[in-house]
Coordinates of C-alpha atoms and ligand atoms in Angstrom, one line a residue:
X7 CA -0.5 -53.9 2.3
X8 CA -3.3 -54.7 -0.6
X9 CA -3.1 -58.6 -2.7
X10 CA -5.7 -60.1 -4.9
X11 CA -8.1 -62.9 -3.3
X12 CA -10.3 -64.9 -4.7
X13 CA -12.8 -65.5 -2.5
X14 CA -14.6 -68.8 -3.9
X15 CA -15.2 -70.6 -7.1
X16 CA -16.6 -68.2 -9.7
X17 CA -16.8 -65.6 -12.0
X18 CA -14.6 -62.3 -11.9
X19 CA -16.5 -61.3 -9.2
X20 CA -15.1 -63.6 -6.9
X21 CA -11.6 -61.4 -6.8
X22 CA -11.4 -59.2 -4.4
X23 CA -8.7 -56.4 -3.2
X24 CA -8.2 -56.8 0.5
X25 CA -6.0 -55.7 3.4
X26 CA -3.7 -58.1 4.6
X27 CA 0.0 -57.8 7.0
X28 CA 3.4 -57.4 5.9
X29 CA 5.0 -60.8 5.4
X30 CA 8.3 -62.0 6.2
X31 CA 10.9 -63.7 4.4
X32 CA 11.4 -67.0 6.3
X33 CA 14.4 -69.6 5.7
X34 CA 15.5 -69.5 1.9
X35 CA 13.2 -66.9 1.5
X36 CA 13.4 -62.8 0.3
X37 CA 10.8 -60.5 0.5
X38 CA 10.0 -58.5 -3.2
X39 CA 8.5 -55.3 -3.8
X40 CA 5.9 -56.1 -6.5
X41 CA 6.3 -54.0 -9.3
X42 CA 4.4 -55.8 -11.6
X43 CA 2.5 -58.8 -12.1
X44 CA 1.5 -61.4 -15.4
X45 CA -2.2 -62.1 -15.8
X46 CA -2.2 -65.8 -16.8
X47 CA -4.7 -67.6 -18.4
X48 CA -4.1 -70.5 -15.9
X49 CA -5.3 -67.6 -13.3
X50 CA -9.0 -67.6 -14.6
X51 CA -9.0 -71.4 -14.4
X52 CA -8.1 -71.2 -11.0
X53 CA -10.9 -68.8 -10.2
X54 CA -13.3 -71.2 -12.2
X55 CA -12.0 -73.9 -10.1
X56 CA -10.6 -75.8 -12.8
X57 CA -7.2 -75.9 -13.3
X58 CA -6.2 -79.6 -12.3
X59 CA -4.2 -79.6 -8.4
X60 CA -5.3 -75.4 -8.1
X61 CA -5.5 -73.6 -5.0
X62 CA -8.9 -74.0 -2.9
X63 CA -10.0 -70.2 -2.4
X64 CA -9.6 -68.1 0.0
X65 CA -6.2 -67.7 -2.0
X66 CA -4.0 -65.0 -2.7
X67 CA -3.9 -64.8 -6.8
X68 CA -0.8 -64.4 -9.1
X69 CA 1.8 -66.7 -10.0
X70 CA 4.7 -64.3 -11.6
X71 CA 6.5 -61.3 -10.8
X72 CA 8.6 -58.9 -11.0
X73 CA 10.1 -56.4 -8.5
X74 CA 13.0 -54.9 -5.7
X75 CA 14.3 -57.1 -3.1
X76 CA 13.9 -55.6 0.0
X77 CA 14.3 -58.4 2.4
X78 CA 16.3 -61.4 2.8
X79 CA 15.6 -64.4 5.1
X80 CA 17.9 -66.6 6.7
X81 CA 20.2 -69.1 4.3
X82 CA 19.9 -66.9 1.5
X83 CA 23.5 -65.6 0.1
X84 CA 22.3 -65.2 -3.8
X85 CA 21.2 -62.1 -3.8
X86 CA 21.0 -58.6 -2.3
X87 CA 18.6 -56.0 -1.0
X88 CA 17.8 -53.5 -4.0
X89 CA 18.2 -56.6 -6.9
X90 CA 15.7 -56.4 -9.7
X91 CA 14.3 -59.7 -10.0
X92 CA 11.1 -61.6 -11.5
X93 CA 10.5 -64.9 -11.2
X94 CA 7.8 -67.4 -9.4
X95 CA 5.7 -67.1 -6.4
X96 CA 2.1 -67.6 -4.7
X97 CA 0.5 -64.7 -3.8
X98 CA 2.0 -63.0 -6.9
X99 CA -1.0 -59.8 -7.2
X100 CA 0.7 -58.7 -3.7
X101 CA 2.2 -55.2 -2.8
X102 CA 5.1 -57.6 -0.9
X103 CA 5.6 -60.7 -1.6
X104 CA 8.0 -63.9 0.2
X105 CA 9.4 -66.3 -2.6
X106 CA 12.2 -69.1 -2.3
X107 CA 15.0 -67.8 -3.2
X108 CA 15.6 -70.6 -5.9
X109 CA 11.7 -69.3 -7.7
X110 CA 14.2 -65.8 -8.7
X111 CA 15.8 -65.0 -11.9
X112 CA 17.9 -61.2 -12.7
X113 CA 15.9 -59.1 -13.7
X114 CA 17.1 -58.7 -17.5
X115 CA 18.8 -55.2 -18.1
X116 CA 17.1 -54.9 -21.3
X117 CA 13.6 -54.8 -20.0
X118 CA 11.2 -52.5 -17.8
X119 CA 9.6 -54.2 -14.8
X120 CA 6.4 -54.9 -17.1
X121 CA 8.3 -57.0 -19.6
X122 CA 10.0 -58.6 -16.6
X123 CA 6.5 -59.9 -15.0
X124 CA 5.9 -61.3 -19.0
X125 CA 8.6 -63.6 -19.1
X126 CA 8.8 -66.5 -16.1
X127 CA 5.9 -68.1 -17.3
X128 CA 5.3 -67.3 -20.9
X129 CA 8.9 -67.5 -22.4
X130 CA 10.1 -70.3 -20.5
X131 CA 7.0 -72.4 -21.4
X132 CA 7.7 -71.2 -25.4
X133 CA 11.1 -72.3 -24.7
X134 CA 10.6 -75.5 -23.3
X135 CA 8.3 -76.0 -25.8
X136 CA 9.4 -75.5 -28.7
X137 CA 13.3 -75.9 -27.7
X138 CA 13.5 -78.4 -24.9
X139 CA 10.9 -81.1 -26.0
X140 CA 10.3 -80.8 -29.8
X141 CA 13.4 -79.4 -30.5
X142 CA 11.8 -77.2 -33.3
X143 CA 14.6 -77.1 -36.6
X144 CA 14.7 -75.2 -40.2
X145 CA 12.0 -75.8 -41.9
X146 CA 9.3 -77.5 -39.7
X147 CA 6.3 -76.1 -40.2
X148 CA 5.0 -75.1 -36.8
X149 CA 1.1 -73.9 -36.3
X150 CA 0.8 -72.0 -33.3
X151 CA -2.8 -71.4 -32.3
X152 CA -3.9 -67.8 -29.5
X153 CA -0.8 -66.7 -31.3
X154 CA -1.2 -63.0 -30.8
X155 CA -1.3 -64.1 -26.9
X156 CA 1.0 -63.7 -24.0
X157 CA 2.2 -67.2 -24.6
X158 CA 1.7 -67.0 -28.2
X159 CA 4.0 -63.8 -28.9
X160 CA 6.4 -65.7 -27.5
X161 CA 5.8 -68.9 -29.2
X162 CA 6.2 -67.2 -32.9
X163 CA 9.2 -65.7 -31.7
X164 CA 11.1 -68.4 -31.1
X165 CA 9.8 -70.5 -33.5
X166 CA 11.3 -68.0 -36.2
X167 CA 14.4 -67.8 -34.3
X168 CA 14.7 -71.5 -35.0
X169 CA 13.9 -70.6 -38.5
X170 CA 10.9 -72.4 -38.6
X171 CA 7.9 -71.9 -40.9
X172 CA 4.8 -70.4 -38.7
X173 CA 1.2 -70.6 -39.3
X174 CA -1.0 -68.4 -36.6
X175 CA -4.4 -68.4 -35.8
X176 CA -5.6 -65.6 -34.5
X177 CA -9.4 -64.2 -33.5
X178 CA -9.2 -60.6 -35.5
X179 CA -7.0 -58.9 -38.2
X180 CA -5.6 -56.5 -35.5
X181 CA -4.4 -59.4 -33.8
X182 CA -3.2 -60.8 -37.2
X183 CA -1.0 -58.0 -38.1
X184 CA 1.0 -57.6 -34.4
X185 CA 2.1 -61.7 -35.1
X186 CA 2.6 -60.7 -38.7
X187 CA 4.9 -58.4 -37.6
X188 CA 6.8 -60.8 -35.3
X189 CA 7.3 -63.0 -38.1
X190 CA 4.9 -65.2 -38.4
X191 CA 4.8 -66.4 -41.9
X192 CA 1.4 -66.9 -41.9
X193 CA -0.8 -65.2 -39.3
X194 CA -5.0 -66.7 -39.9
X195 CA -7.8 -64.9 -38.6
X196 CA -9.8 -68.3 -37.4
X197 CA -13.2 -66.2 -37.6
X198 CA -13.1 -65.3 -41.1
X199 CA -10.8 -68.5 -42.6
X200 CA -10.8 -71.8 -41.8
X201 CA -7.4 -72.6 -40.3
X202 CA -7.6 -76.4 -41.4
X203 CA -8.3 -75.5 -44.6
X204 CA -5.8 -73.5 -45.1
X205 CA -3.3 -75.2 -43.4
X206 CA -3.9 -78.1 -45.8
X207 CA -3.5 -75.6 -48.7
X208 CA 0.2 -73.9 -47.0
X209 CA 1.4 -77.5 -46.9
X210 CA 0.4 -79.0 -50.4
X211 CA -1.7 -81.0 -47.6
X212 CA 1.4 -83.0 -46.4
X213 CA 0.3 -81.1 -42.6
X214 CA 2.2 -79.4 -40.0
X215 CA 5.3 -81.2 -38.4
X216 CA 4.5 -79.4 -35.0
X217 CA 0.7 -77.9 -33.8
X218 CA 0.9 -76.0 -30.4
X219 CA -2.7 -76.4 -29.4
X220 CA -3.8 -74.6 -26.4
X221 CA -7.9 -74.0 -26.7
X222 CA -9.4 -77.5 -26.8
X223 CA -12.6 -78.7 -28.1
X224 CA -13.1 -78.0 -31.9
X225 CA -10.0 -76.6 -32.1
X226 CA -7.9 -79.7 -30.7
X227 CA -10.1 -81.8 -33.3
X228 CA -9.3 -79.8 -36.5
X229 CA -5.4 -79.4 -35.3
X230 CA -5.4 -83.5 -35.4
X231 CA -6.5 -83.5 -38.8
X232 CA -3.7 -80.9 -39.6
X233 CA -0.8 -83.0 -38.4
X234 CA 1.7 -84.9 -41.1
X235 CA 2.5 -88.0 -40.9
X236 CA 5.2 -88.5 -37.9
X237 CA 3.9 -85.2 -37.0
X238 CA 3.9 -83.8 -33.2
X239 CA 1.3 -82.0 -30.7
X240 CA 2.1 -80.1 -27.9
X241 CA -0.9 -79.9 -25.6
X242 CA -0.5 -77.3 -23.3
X243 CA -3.6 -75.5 -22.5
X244 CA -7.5 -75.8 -22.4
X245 CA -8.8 -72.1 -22.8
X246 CA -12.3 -73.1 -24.0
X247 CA -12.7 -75.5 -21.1
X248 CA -13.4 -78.5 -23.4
X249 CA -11.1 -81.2 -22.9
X250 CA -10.8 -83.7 -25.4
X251 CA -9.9 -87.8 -25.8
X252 CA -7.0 -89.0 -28.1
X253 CA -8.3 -91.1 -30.9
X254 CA -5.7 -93.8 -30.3
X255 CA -6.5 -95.5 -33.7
X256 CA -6.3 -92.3 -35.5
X257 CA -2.7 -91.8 -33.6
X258 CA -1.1 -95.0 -34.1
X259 CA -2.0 -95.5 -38.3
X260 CA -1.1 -92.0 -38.8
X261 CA 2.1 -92.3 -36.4
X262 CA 1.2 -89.2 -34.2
X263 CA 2.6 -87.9 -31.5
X264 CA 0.9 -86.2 -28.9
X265 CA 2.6 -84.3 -25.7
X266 CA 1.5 -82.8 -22.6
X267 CA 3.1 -80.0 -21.5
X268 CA 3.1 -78.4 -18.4
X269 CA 6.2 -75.5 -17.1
X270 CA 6.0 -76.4 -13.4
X271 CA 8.2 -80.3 -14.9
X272 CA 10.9 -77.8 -16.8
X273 CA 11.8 -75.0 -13.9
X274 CA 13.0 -78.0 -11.5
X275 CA 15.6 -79.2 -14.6
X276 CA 18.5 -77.1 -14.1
X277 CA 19.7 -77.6 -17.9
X278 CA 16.8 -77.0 -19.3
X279 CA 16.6 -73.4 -17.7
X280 CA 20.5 -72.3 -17.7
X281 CA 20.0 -73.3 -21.6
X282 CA 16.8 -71.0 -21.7
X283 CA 18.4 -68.1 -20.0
X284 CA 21.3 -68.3 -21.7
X285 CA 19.3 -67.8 -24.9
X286 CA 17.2 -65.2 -23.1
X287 CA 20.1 -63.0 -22.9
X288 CA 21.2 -63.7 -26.0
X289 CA 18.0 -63.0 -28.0
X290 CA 17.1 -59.9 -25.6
X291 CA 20.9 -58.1 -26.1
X292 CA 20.5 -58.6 -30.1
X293 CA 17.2 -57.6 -30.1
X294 CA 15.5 -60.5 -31.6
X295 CA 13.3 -61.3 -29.1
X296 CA 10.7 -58.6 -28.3
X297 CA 8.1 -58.6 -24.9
X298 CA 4.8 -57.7 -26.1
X299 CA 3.5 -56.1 -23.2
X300 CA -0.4 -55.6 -24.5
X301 CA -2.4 -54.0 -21.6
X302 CA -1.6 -53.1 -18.0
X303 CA -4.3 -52.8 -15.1
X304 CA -4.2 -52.0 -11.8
X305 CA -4.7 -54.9 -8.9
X306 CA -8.3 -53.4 -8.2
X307 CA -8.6 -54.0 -12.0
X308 CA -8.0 -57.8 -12.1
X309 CA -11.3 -58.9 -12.4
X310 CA -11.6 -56.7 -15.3
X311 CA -8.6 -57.3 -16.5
X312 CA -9.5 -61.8 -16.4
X313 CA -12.8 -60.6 -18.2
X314 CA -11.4 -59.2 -21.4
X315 CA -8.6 -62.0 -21.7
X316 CA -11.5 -64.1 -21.2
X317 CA -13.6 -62.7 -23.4
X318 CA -10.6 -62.6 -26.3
X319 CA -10.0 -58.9 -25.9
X320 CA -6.2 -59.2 -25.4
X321 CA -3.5 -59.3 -27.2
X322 CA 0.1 -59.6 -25.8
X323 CA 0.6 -60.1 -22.4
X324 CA -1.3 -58.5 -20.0
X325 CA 0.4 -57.2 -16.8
X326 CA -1.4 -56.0 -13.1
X327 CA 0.6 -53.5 -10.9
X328 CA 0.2 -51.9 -7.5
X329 CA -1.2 -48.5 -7.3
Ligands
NAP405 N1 1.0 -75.7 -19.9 C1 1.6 -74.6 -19.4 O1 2.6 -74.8 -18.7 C2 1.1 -73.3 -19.9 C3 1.9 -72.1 -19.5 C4 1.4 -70.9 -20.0 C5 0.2 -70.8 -20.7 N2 -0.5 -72.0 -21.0 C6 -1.8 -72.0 -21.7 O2 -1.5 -71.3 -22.9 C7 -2.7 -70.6 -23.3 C8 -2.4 -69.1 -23.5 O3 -2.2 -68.6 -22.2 P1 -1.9 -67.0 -21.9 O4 -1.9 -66.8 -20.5 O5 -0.8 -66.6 -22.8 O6 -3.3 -66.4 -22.5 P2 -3.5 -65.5 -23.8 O7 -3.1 -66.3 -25.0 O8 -2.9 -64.1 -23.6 O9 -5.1 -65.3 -23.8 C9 -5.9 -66.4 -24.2 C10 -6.2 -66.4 -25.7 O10 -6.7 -67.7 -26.0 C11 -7.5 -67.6 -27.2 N3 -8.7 -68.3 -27.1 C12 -9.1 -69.2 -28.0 N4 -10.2 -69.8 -27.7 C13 -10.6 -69.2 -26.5 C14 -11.7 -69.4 -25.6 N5 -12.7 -70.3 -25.9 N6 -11.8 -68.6 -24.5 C15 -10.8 -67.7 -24.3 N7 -9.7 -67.5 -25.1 C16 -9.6 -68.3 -26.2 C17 -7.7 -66.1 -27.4 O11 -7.0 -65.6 -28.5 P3 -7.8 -65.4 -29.9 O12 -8.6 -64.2 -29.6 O13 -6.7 -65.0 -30.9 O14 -8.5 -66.6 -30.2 C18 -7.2 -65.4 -26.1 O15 -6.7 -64.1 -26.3 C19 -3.8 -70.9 -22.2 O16 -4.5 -72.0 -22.7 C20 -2.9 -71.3 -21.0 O17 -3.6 -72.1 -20.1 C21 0.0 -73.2 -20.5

């Protein structure tokens, strides 16, 4: 069967499609025929070699899937050969894949195997997010920065669900107009407008009672500057590879709060995710909750497909499957 390596440290061409055997579900394990695949940013880190506790190459690449059980190992009783599933896993860009049982959610009814691979990573981390640790209400204004994003269609969604008031940033008008049409109240194209600025002038410069911030650098500076008083930042990403220090002065006259976030703390808490599946299926039946599935490659396209999300060319989430 084919997966995705990444050979070394580097640049797309580091990823390789290679040959590799069948593997077999062990204890608590199934075996899943990949349908499909989410691209994560967290996947070019990786291959760059910086994504804090990542795998040392040679690795198998991809973190999320969807796809048929067609295997079950010893201990496992939840589910059945034939299930749709997505959920979890190492070795994710794989024809076959082995995944603890416990890494596997049903794969929704109301969604394709695409939309599937789109949600583990990017609606629970929205979720938990927004929903789990700030607890987003009416009203808050909420800026949400890569908004048009895999993570970031998500993040307007819910936001608006929770009847918030949602500032995007975004890097073109196309981009722009798809989280306009999601709901976002008021979607910025950061090239042409200055998203502090403007933020100031949205809020009669009181600030944003919630920033999502996952770019860093310049960005990360200007978003502190756009945060009320007894306002909240939820850290959770570092696409332009600039991290940044906390101006602890800045934080504690202003009364700031500012949160790390990372997904792999929330799918251990059992709450936490029967809450979020329970809204899942509740915002996916009524229809309020749409998977923006953006672009789909092939595995021998990943390294093509980590360019343009690198390079800003995506929108939505972008999905690999097997040939
Ligand atoms: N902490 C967690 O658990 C967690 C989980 C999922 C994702 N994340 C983070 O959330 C962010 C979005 O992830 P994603 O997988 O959904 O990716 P994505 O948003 O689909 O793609 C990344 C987007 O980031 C924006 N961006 C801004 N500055 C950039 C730069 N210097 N280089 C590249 N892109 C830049 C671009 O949008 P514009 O063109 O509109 O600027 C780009 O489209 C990433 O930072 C990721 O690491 C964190």
């Amino acid at each position: 069967m084919k997966r995705v390596v990444v050979t070394e440290y580097g640049g797309p061409e580091v990823v390789e499609i290679q040959d590799a055997p069948e593997p077999e579900p062990g204890q608590g394990e199934v075996l899943v025929r990949v349908q499909a695949a989410g691209l994560n940013y967290a996947d070019i880190m990786q291959r760059e070699g910086y994504y804090l506790g990542g795998p040392k190459p040679p690795f198998g690449a991809g973190f999320e899937i969807a796809g048929t059980i067609e295997g079950i190992g010893e201990g496992v009783t939840e589910w059945r050969e034939g299930d749709g599933v997505m959920g979890f896993c190492s070795n994710g860009f794989s024809e076959l894949v082995t995944v603890p049982a416990a890494n596997l959610l049903p794969k929704p009814d109301q969604v394709d195997f695409a939309q599937a691979a789109a949600i583990p990573v990017q609606y629970f981390t929205a979720y938990h997010a927004l929903c789990t640790l700030a607890n987003v209400s009416a009203g808050q204004v909420v800026l949400i920065h890569a908004a048009a994003g895999g993570l970031g269609t998500m993040l307007v969604q819910i936001a608006k669900l929770r009847n918030a008031v949602v500032i995007g940033t975004a890097s073109s008008d196309e981009k722009c107009a798809l989280i306009h049409e999601l709901g976002c109240d008021y979607p910025i194209n950061y090239l042409k407008t200055d998203f502090e600025a403007e933020a100031g002038s949205i809020t009669g410069n009181e600030g944003c009672d919630l920033i999502v911030e996952s770019v860093g650098g310049e960005v990360f500076d200007k978003s502190m500057r756009c945060m009320k008083t007894r306002g909240w930042m939820i850290v959770l990403g570092i696409a332009s590879g600039q991290v940044r220090h906390v101006d602890t002065s800045h934080m504690l006259f202003h009364n700031l709060t500012v949160a790390g976030f990372h997904l792999m703390a929330y799918t251990q808490d059992k709450k936490a995710m029967e809450a979020g599946c329970a809204d899942l299926q509740t915002w996916l039946g009524s229809g309020a909750l749409k998977v923006i599935v953006g672009h789909t490659f092939p595995f021998e396209k990943t390294a093509e497909a980590q360019k343009q999300m690198a390079a800003r060319q995506t929108s939505g989430k972008v999905v690999l499957t097997p040939a």
